[in-house]
Structures are given as C-alpha cells and as structure tokens.
Coordinates of C-alpha atoms in Angstrom, one line a residue:
I1 CA -235.6 -135.0 -134.3
F2 CA -237.0 -132.3 -131.9
N3 CA -240.6 -133.6 -132.4
K4 CA -239.6 -137.2 -131.6
A5 CA -238.3 -136.2 -128.2
S6 CA -240.6 -136.7 -125.3
A7 CA -239.3 -133.6 -123.7
L8 CA -236.8 -130.7 -124.4
F9 CA -235.2 -128.7 -121.6
Y10 CA -234.8 -125.1 -122.6
I11 CA -232.2 -122.8 -120.9
G12 CA -233.9 -119.5 -121.4
E13 CA -236.6 -117.6 -123.4
E14 CA -234.5 -117.3 -126.6
N15 CA -233.8 -121.1 -126.6
K16 CA -237.5 -121.7 -126.1
K17 CA -238.3 -119.6 -129.1
F18 CA -235.7 -121.6 -131.1
Y19 CA -237.4 -124.9 -130.3
K20 CA -240.8 -123.5 -131.0
S21 CA -239.7 -122.2 -134.5
F22 CA -239.2 -125.9 -135.4
G23 CA -242.8 -126.7 -134.3
V24 CA -242.0 -128.1 -130.8
K25 CA -245.2 -128.0 -128.7
E26 CA -245.4 -126.2 -125.4
S27 CA -246.2 -129.5 -123.7
Q28 CA -242.8 -130.8 -124.7
L29 CA -240.8 -127.9 -123.2
I30 CA -239.5 -127.8 -119.7
K31 CA -237.5 -125.0 -118.2
M32 CA -234.0 -125.9 -117.1
P33 CA -232.2 -122.5 -116.5
F34 CA -228.6 -122.1 -117.7
A35 CA -226.8 -122.1 -114.3
I36 CA -223.4 -122.0 -112.7
D37 CA -222.2 -122.8 -109.1
N38 CA -223.9 -119.8 -107.5
D39 CA -222.6 -120.7 -104.0
Y40 CA -219.0 -120.7 -105.2
F41 CA -219.2 -117.2 -106.6
E42 CA -221.4 -115.7 -103.9
A43 CA -219.3 -116.9 -101.0
F44 CA -215.9 -116.2 -102.6
N45 CA -213.7 -114.7 -99.8
F46 CA -210.9 -112.2 -100.0
D47 CA -209.7 -108.7 -98.7
L48 CA -211.8 -106.4 -100.8
E49 CA -210.4 -103.2 -99.5
E50 CA -206.8 -104.4 -100.0
K51 CA -207.6 -105.3 -103.6
R52 CA -209.1 -101.9 -104.2
K53 CA -206.0 -100.2 -102.9
K54 CA -203.8 -102.4 -105.0
L55 CA -205.7 -101.3 -108.1
E56 CA -205.7 -97.7 -107.0
I57 CA -209.5 -97.4 -107.0
A58 CA -210.7 -94.3 -105.2
P59 CA -213.4 -94.7 -102.5
N60 CA -216.0 -92.8 -104.5
Q61 CA -215.3 -94.4 -107.8
K62 CA -217.7 -96.8 -109.5
V63 CA -216.0 -99.9 -110.8
I64 CA -217.1 -101.1 -114.3
L65 CA -216.0 -104.5 -115.3
F66 CA -215.6 -106.2 -118.7
T67 CA -214.4 -109.9 -118.9
G68 CA -213.7 -111.9 -122.1
K69 CA -211.7 -112.2 -125.2
L70 CA -210.8 -108.8 -126.8
I71 CA -212.3 -109.7 -130.2
S72 CA -214.7 -107.9 -132.5
I73 CA -217.9 -109.7 -131.6
K74 CA -217.4 -108.8 -127.9
Q75 CA -217.2 -105.1 -128.9
P76 CA -214.6 -103.9 -126.3
L77 CA -213.8 -100.9 -128.5
M78 CA -217.5 -99.8 -128.3
L79 CA -217.4 -100.0 -124.5
I80 CA -214.2 -97.8 -124.4
E81 CA -215.8 -95.3 -126.8
A82 CA -219.0 -95.2 -124.7
L83 CA -217.0 -93.8 -121.8
K84 CA -215.4 -90.9 -123.7
E85 CA -217.9 -88.1 -122.4
I86 CA -218.2 -89.4 -118.9
D87 CA -216.1 -87.8 -116.1
I88 CA -213.1 -90.0 -115.5
K89 CA -213.3 -89.2 -111.7
K90 CA -216.6 -91.1 -111.4
Y91 CA -215.5 -94.5 -112.6
I92 CA -212.7 -96.9 -113.4
L93 CA -213.0 -99.5 -116.1
L94 CA -211.4 -102.9 -115.5
I95 CA -210.8 -105.0 -118.6
V96 CA -210.0 -108.6 -117.9
G97 CA -208.9 -110.7 -120.9
D98 CA -206.6 -110.8 -123.8
G99 CA -207.1 -111.0 -127.6
E100 CA -206.3 -109.6 -131.0
L101 CA -207.8 -106.2 -130.1
L102 CA -205.7 -105.6 -127.0
D103 CA -203.3 -103.0 -128.5
E104 CA -206.1 -101.2 -130.4
C105 CA -208.2 -101.0 -127.2
K106 CA -205.1 -99.6 -125.3
L107 CA -204.6 -97.0 -127.9
L108 CA -208.2 -95.9 -128.0
A109 CA -208.3 -95.7 -124.2
I110 CA -205.2 -93.4 -124.3
K111 CA -206.6 -91.3 -127.1
L112 CA -210.0 -90.8 -125.5
N113 CA -208.5 -90.3 -122.0
I114 CA -210.5 -93.2 -120.5
N115 CA -209.9 -94.3 -116.9
C116 CA -209.1 -97.9 -117.6
K117 CA -206.9 -100.7 -116.4
F118 CA -206.1 -103.7 -118.6
L119 CA -205.5 -106.6 -116.4
G120 CA -204.8 -109.3 -119.0
F121 CA -205.8 -112.9 -118.8
I122 CA -206.8 -114.0 -115.3
N123 CA -207.4 -117.6 -114.3
Q124 CA -211.1 -118.6 -113.6
T125 CA -210.2 -119.2 -110.0
E126 CA -209.3 -115.6 -109.5
I127 CA -212.2 -114.1 -111.6
P128 CA -214.7 -113.9 -108.7
K129 CA -212.5 -111.2 -107.0
F130 CA -213.0 -108.8 -109.8
Y131 CA -216.8 -109.4 -109.9
H132 CA -216.9 -108.7 -106.2
L133 CA -214.9 -105.5 -106.7
S134 CA -217.2 -104.2 -109.3
D135 CA -220.5 -102.2 -109.3
I136 CA -221.4 -102.8 -112.9
Y137 CA -220.7 -105.6 -115.3
I138 CA -221.0 -104.9 -119.0
L139 CA -221.3 -107.3 -121.8
P140 CA -221.6 -105.3 -125.1
S141 CA -221.4 -108.3 -127.5
S142 CA -222.8 -108.2 -131.0
K143 CA -223.3 -111.9 -130.8
E144 CA -223.5 -114.0 -127.6
A145 CA -225.4 -117.3 -127.4
W146 CA -225.9 -116.8 -123.6
G147 CA -223.0 -115.1 -121.6
L148 CA -222.5 -117.1 -118.4
A149 CA -220.3 -114.2 -117.2
V150 CA -223.6 -112.4 -116.5
N151 CA -224.7 -115.2 -114.1
E152 CA -221.2 -114.9 -112.4
A153 CA -221.5 -111.1 -112.0
M154 CA -225.0 -111.2 -110.7
N155 CA -224.0 -113.7 -107.9
C156 CA -221.3 -111.1 -106.9
N157 CA -223.8 -108.2 -106.5
C158 CA -223.3 -106.4 -109.8
A159 CA -225.8 -104.4 -111.8
I160 CA -225.8 -105.5 -115.4
I161 CA -225.6 -103.7 -118.7
A162 CA -225.9 -106.1 -121.8
S163 CA -226.5 -105.6 -125.4
D164 CA -229.7 -106.9 -127.0
K165 CA -227.6 -109.6 -128.8
V166 CA -226.7 -111.3 -125.5
G167 CA -228.8 -114.4 -125.2
S168 CA -229.2 -114.2 -121.4
S169 CA -230.4 -110.6 -121.4
K170 CA -234.1 -111.5 -121.9
D171 CA -233.9 -113.8 -118.8
L172 CA -231.4 -112.1 -116.5
V173 CA -231.6 -108.3 -117.1
K174 CA -234.9 -107.1 -115.7
N175 CA -235.0 -104.7 -112.8
N176 CA -231.3 -105.0 -112.2
G177 CA -229.8 -103.2 -115.2
F178 CA -230.2 -102.1 -118.8
I179 CA -230.4 -103.6 -122.3
F180 CA -229.1 -101.5 -125.1
D181 CA -229.1 -101.7 -128.9
S182 CA -225.8 -103.5 -129.8
S183 CA -225.2 -101.0 -132.7
K184 CA -225.8 -97.8 -130.8
V185 CA -222.9 -96.6 -128.6
E186 CA -225.1 -93.7 -127.4
E187 CA -227.4 -96.1 -125.6
L188 CA -224.6 -97.8 -123.8
T189 CA -223.2 -94.3 -122.8
Y190 CA -226.7 -93.4 -121.4
S191 CA -227.0 -96.6 -119.5
I192 CA -223.5 -96.2 -117.8
E193 CA -224.1 -92.5 -117.0
K194 CA -227.5 -93.3 -115.5
L195 CA -226.0 -96.0 -113.2
I196 CA -222.8 -94.2 -112.0
S197 CA -224.8 -91.0 -111.4
D198 CA -227.6 -92.4 -109.3
D199 CA -226.4 -94.3 -106.2
N200 CA -229.9 -95.3 -105.1
L201 CA -230.7 -96.9 -108.5
L202 CA -227.3 -98.6 -108.7
E203 CA -227.8 -100.1 -105.2
K204 CA -231.4 -101.2 -106.1
F205 CA -230.1 -103.0 -109.3
K206 CA -227.3 -104.7 -107.4
L207 CA -229.6 -106.1 -104.8
E208 CA -232.1 -107.2 -107.5
S209 CA -229.4 -109.1 -109.3
K210 CA -228.9 -111.3 -106.2
E211 CA -232.6 -112.0 -106.2
I212 CA -233.0 -112.8 -109.9
I213 CA -230.0 -115.2 -110.0
K214 CA -231.5 -117.4 -107.3
N215 CA -233.8 -118.8 -109.9
F216 CA -230.9 -119.7 -112.2
S217 CA -229.2 -122.4 -110.0
F218 CA -228.3 -126.0 -110.0
E219 CA -231.1 -126.6 -107.6
K220 CA -233.6 -125.3 -110.1
D221 CA -232.1 -127.7 -112.7
L222 CA -232.5 -130.7 -110.4
E223 CA -236.0 -129.7 -109.6
A224 CA -236.9 -129.7 -113.4
L225 CA -235.4 -133.1 -113.9
K226 CA -237.1 -134.5 -110.8
N227 CA -240.5 -133.1 -111.9
Y228 CA -240.0 -134.6 -115.4
F229 CA -239.3 -138.1 -114.1
K230 CA -242.1 -137.9 -111.6
K231 CA -244.6 -137.2 -114.4
K232 CA -243.1 -140.0 -116.6
S233 CA -243.5 -142.5 -113.8
K234 CA -247.2 -141.8 -113.3

C-alpha cells in the first residue's frame, strides 16, 4: 500500500525510518512535522508569580514538570527515584495527571523524601500554566510513539529531558536538553542534576527550545502540502 502512494508525509525521523523499512523511496517522502497550535501555548497569559506563590515554590527553586497518565510505560516511579540523591532545596517536582500508580508514586515520594506535589488531573485548557511555570519538562517513558507534551513544553520555554524511547526525542531534543537510556535511572539523575546546577546551561536550553519548535508548526505543515500540490500540478 505504501509503495502505491504518490507521496507519504512523515512526522519525524523515526516515522521516516518506519516507511523506509517497507521499501518506500526517498522521493516519495515529504516532511510534515507533528505539530500543535504553537501560538496558543506560547501566548498563554496568567499571573505567573501568583501561581508560584500558590504552589509554594521558592524563588530559587527549579521547577520540574511531568504530565501524563501515571501508568507503567510512562515511568513516573523512575522519575521520582531519580531525584532521591538531589538536594530537595534545589527543585520542586510537579506531577500533573492521575492513574493506577498514583498511590505508589505518593508512597515512594514520601519514602525517598522527594520535594514533590501531586496536582491530579488538570484540564487541557489549564495545562499551559504549568508548562510556563516550569524550567524542565521530563518525559521518561519506556514507550512513546511521539509525545506531543514535548512540543507543548518547548513552546512554553522549557528545557527537555526525554528517554530514548520517546519518538519525538530524535527530532526535538537537540541543543535544548538531554536524551537518556530509558532503562538507566542514573542517566536521568545525571541529566536533572546537570540542569538544576547550571543556570547558564539551563537558560541556553530553554531559549533553544523556543527556536527548535518554530520548525514544528501548522505553518510548516501547510508549506509541505502546498509544495506537494505545486509539484503535482506541473
């Protein structure tokens, strides 16, 4: 079926490899990056300082964010464990989401004395507030086809830490964060420690996120479609 198509639009490098593994030719492939409404997330407006006070976030604390279902493939327990040797005064972990591992996550956070707040399920319309609050967004999944939350976080000025099993990591995590082995908690710990201990590096990564995500937009998708139909009409 793939080879009968005049063109296939791929969302990222891993998707491109998938098509090529079925013998699809390079000439059939057109990049159409997996995108979200960048403008909506970037321009989201609210009182940032008021929100920090409400969540009792100290001025010097780095905010680490996880969003998603608390299920095994998202590896929230690994994220909590990765923080066990990091000074709790340096960070606060915000966990947005619900799921079958919630109670286990709470117990582990207490056991390891992790500076963590469980915020439960939050409607998508409110999620941008938490991205804008945060310095680092972490997606530690053991399996993730893409992970649009990475796109969302990058629009809100977050540095990124993602596992090597996150599909978008090959495209979106370059000079704006770290990719770690999804089976090695020590690599995740190292990445977190590196960012919360180096303000200059963290700021550099946050700014780079905003630049990278500009190329993963609805505008780029429309461009790809227009270019394809121009070629077809010739």
